mmCIF file of C-alpha atoms in Angstrom:
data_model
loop_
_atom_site.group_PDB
_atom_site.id
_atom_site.type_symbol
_atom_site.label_atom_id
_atom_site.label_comp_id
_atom_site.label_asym_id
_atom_site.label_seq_id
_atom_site.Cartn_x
_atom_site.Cartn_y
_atom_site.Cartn_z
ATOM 1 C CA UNK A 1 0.000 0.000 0.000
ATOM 2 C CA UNK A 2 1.239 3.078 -1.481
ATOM 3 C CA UNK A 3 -0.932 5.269 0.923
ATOM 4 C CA UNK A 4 -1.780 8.591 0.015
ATOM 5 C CA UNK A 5 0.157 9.812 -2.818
ATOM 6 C CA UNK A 6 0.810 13.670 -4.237
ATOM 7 C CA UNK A 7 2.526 14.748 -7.021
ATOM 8 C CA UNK A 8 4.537 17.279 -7.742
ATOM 9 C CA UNK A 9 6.718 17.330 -4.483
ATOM 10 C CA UNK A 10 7.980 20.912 -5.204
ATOM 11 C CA UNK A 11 6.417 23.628 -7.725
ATOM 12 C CA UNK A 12 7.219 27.122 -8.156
ATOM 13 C CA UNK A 13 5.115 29.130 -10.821
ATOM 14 C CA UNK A 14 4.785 32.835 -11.190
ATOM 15 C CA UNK A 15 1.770 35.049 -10.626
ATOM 16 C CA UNK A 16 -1.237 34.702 -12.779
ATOM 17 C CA UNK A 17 -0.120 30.587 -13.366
ATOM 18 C CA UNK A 18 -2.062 27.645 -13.028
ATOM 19 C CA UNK A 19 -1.432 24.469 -11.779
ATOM 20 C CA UNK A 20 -3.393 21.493 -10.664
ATOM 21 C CA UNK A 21 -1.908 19.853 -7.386
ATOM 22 C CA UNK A 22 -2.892 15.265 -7.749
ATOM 23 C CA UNK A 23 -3.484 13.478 -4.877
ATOM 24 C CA UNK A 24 -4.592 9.720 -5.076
ATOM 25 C CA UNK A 25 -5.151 7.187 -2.036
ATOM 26 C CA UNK A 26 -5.477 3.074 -2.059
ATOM 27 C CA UNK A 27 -7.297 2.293 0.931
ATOM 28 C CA UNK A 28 -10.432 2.693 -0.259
ATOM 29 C CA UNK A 29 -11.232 5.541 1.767
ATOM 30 C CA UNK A 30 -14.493 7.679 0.931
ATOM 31 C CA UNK A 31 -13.554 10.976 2.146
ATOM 32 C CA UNK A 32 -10.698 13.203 1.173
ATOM 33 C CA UNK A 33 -9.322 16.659 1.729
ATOM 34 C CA UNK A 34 -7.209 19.498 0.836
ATOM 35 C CA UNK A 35 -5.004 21.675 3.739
ATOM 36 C CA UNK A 36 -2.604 24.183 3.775
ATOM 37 C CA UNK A 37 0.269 25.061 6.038
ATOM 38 C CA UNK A 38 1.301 28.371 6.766
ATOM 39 C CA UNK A 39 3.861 28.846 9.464
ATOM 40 C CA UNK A 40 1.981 30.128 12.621
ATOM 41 C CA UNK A 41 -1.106 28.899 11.273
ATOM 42 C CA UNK A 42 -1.832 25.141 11.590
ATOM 43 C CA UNK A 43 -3.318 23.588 8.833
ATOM 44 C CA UNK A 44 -6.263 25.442 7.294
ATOM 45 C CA UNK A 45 -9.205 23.334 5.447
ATOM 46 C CA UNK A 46 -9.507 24.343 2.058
ATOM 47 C CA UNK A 47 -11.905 21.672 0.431
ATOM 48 C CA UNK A 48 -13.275 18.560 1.480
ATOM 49 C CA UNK A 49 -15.760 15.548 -0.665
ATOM 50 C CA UNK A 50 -17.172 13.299 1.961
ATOM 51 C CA UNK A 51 -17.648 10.829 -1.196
ATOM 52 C CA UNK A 52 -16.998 10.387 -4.755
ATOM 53 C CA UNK A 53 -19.325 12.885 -6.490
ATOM 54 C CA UNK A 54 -19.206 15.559 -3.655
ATOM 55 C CA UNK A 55 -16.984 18.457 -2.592
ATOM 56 C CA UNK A 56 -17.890 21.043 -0.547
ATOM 57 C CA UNK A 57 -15.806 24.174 0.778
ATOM 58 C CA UNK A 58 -13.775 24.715 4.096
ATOM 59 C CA UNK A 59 -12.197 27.211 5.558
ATOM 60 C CA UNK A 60 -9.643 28.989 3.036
ATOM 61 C CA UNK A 61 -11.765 28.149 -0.098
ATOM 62 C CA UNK A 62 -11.170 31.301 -2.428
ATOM 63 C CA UNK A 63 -8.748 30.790 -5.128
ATOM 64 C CA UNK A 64 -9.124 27.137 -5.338
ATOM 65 C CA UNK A 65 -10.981 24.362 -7.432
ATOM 66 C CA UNK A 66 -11.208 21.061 -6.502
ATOM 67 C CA UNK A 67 -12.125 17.743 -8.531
ATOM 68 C CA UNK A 68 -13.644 14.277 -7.657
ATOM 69 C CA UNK A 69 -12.273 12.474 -10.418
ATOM 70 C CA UNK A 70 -13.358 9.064 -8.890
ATOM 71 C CA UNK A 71 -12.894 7.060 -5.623
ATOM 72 C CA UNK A 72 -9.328 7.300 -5.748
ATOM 73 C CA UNK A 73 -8.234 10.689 -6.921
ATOM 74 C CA UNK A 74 -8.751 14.063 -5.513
ATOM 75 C CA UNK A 75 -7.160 17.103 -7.375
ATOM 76 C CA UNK A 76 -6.402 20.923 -6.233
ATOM 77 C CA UNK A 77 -6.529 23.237 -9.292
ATOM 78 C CA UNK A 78 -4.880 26.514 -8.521
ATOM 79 C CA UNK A 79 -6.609 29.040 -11.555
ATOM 80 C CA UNK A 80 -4.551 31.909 -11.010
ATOM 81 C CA UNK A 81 -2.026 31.903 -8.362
ATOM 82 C CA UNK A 82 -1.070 34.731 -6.276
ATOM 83 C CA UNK A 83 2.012 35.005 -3.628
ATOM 84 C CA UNK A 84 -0.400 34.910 -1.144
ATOM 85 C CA UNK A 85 -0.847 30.898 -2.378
ATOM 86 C CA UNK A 86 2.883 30.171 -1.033
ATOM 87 C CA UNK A 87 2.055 27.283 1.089
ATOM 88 C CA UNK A 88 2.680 23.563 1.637
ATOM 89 C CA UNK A 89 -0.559 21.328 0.434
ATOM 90 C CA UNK A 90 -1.269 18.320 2.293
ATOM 91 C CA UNK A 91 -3.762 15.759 0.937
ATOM 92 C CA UNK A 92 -5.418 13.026 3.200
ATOM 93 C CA UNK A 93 -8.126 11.162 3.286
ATOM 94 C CA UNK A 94 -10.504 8.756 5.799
ATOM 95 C CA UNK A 95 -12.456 5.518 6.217
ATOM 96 C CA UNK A 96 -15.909 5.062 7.280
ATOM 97 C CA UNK A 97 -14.660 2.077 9.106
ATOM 98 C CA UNK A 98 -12.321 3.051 12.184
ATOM 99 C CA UNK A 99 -11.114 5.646 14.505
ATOM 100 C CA UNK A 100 -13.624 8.893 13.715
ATOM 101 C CA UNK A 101 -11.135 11.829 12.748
ATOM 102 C CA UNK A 102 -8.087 9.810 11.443
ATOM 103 C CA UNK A 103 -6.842 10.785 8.634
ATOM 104 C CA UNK A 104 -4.176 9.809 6.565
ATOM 105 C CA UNK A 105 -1.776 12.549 5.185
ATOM 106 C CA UNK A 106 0.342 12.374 2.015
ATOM 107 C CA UNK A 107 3.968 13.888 1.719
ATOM 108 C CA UNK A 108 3.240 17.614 0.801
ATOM 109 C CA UNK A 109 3.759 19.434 -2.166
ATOM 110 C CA UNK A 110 5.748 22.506 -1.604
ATOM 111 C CA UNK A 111 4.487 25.730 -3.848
ATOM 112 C CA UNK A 112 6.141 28.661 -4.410
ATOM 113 C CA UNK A 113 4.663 31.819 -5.986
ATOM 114 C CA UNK A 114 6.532 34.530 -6.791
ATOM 115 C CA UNK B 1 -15.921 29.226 14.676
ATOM 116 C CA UNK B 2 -14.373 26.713 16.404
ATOM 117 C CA UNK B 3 -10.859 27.377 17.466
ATOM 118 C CA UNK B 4 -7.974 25.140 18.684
ATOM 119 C CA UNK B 5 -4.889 26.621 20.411
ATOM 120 C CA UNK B 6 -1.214 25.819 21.130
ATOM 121 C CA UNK B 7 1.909 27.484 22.242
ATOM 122 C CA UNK B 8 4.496 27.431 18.864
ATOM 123 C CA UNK B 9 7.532 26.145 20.370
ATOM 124 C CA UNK B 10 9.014 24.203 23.161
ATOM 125 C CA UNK B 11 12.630 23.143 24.065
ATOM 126 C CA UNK B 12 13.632 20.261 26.383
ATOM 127 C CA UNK B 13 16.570 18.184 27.289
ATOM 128 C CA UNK B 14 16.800 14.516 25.917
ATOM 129 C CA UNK B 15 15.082 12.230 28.825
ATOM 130 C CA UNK B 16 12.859 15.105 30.126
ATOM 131 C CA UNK B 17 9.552 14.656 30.041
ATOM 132 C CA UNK B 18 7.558 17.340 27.655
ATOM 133 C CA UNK B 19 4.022 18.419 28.270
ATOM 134 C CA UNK B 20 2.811 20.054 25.244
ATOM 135 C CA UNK B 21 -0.495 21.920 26.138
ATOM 136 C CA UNK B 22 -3.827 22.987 23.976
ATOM 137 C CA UNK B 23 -6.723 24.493 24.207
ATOM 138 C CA UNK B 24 -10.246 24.040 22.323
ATOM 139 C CA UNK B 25 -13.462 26.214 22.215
ATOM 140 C CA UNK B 26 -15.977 23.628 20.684
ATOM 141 C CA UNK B 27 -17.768 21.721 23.895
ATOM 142 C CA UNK B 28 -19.543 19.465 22.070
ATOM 143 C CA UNK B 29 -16.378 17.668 20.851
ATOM 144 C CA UNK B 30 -16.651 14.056 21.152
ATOM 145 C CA UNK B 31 -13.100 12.662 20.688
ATOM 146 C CA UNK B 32 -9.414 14.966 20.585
ATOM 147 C CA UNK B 33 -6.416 13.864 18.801
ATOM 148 C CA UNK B 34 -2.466 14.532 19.300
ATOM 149 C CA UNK B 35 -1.227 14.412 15.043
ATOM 150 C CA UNK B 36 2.775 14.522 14.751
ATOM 151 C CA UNK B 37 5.026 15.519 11.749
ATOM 152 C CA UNK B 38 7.686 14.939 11.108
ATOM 153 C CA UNK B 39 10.544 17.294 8.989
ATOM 154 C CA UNK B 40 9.818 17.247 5.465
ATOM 155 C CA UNK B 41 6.832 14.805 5.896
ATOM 156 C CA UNK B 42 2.842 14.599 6.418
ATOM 157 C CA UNK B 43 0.944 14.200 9.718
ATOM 158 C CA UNK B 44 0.442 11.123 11.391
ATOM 159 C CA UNK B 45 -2.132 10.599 14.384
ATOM 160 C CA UNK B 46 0.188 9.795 17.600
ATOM 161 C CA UNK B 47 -2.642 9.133 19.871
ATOM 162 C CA UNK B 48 -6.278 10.275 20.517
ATOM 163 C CA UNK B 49 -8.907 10.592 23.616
ATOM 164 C CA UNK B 50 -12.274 10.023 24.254
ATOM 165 C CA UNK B 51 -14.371 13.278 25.729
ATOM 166 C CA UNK B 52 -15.394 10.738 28.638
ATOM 167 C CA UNK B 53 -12.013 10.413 29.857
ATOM 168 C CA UNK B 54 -9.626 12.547 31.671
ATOM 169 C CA UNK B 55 -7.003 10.521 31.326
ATOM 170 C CA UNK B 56 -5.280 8.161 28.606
ATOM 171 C CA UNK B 57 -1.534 6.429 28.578
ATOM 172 C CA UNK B 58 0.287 5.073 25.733
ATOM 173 C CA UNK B 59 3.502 3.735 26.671
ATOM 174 C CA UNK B 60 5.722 7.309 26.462
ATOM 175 C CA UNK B 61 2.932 9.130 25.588
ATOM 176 C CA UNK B 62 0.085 10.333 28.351
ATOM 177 C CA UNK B 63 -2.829 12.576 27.153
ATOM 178 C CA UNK B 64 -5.273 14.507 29.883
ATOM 179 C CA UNK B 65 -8.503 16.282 28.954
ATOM 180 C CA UNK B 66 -9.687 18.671 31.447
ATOM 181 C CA UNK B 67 -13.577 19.417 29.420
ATOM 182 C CA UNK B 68 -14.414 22.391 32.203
ATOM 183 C CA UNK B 69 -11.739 24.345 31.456
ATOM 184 C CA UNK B 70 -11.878 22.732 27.861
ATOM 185 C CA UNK B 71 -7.453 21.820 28.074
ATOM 186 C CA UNK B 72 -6.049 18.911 26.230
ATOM 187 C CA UNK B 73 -2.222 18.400 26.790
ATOM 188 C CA UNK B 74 0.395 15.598 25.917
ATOM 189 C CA UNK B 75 2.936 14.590 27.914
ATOM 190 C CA UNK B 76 5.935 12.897 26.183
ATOM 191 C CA UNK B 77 7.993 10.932 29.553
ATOM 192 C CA UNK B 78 11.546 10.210 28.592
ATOM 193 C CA UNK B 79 11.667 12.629 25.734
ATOM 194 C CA UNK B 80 14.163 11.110 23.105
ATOM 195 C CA UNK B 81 15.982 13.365 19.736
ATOM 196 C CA UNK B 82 13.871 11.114 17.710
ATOM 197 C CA UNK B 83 10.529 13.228 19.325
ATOM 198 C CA UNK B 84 11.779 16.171 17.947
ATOM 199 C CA UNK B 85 8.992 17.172 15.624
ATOM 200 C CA UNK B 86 5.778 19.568 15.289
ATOM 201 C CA UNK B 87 2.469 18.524 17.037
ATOM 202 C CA UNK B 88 -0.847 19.136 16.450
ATOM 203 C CA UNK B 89 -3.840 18.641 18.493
ATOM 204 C CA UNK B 90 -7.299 18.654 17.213
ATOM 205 C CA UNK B 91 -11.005 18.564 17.034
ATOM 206 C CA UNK B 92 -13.834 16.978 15.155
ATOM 207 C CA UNK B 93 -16.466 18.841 14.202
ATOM 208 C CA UNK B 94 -20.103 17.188 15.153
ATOM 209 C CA UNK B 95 -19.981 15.988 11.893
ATOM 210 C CA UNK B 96 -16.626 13.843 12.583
ATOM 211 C CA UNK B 97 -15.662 14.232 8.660
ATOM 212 C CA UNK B 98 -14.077 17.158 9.718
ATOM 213 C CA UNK B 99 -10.733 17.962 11.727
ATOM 214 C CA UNK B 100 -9.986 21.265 13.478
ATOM 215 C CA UNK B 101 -6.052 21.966 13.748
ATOM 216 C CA UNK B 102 -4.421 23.555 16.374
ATOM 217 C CA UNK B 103 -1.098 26.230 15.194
ATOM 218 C CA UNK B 104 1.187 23.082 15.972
ATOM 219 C CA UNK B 105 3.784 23.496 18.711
ATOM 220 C CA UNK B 106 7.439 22.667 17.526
ATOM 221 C CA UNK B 107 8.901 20.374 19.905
ATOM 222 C CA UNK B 108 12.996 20.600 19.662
ATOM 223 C CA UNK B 109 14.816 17.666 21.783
ATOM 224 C CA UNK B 110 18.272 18.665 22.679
ATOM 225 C CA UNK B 111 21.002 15.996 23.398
#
């Protein structure tokens, strides 16, 4: 088991760039997510689906797009990116089955806008 | 909306014990969890507590939840280099799909 996966690792792109951010899991889990980290900040919630076929917003939506493409994949489209999108992206995701709340992270992609 | 705080940093001598502390506004939370990362790498859930207990130990790792005054903390016994890392507590929402994170306190083991 491969876990979560995300790809790129590292990306830096200049203002007014897009970029979509993958993110695929194998356990079979039916809910995913998209964070940011910001130092001082924690992670912040930017988009959620609960299962395939629904997303809905968090926290930090503006600026973002997200995509169900099936059970597996969840992708982070960045339209237009701004400085103020610097961040490290974390994907996870989380069984029905199980501990309620644990999620499983992937390894970051680090973005860079300048 | 809910909030879920921690003090940024803390520094300790290898095989101290570290009590890393947080507090949470939501009362309605049902469970709390302790995440850890690691440099360069994703979270990982280090340990979690029930809202009925006050009290939970895990080998190193003890975890007490004081609901009135709505304070989680972690204590790390025998705190090792290899602890060195950034933790997170958090929160579910009532909906449990949902995690609330904490700013992360960066532990730093010294040998």
């Amino acid at each position: 088991n491969a876990g979560v996966t995300q790809t790129p690792k590292f990306q830096v792109l200049k203002t007014g760039q897009s970029m979509t951010l993958q993110c695929a899991q194998d356990m079979n889990h039916n809910s995913m997510y998209w964070y940011r980290q910001d130092p001082g900040m924690g992670l912040r919630l930017i988009y959620y689906s609960a299962s395939e076929g629904t997303t809905d917003k968090g926290e930090v939506p503006n600026g973002y797009n997200v995509s169900r493409l099936n059970k597996r994949e969840f992708s982070l489209r960045l339209e237009s990116a701004a400085p103020s999108q610097t961040s490290v992206y974390f994907c996870a995701s989380s069984g029905d089955k199980g501990l309620a709340g644990e999620q499983y992270f992937g390894p970051g992609t680090r973005l860079t806008v300048t | 909306g809910e909030d879920v705080e921690q003090s940024l940093f803390l520094s300790v001598r290898e095989g101290d014990s570290s009590v890393i502390n947080c507090t949470y506004t939501d009362s309605s939370s049902t469970y709390l969890y302790w995440y850890k990362q690691e440099p360069g790498a994703g979270l990982q859930l280090l340990t979690y507590i029930f809202s009925n207990m006050d009290m939970k130990q895990d080998q190193r790792l003890t975890v007490l939840l004081n609901k009135k005054d709505k304070h989680l903390s972690l204590r790390i016994a025998d705190t090792q280099t290899g602890d060195s890392a950034i933790y997170f507590c958090a929160d579910t929402n009532t909906g449990f799909q949902k995690l609330v994170f904490g700013t992360g306190t960066r532990l730093l083991v010294s040998p």
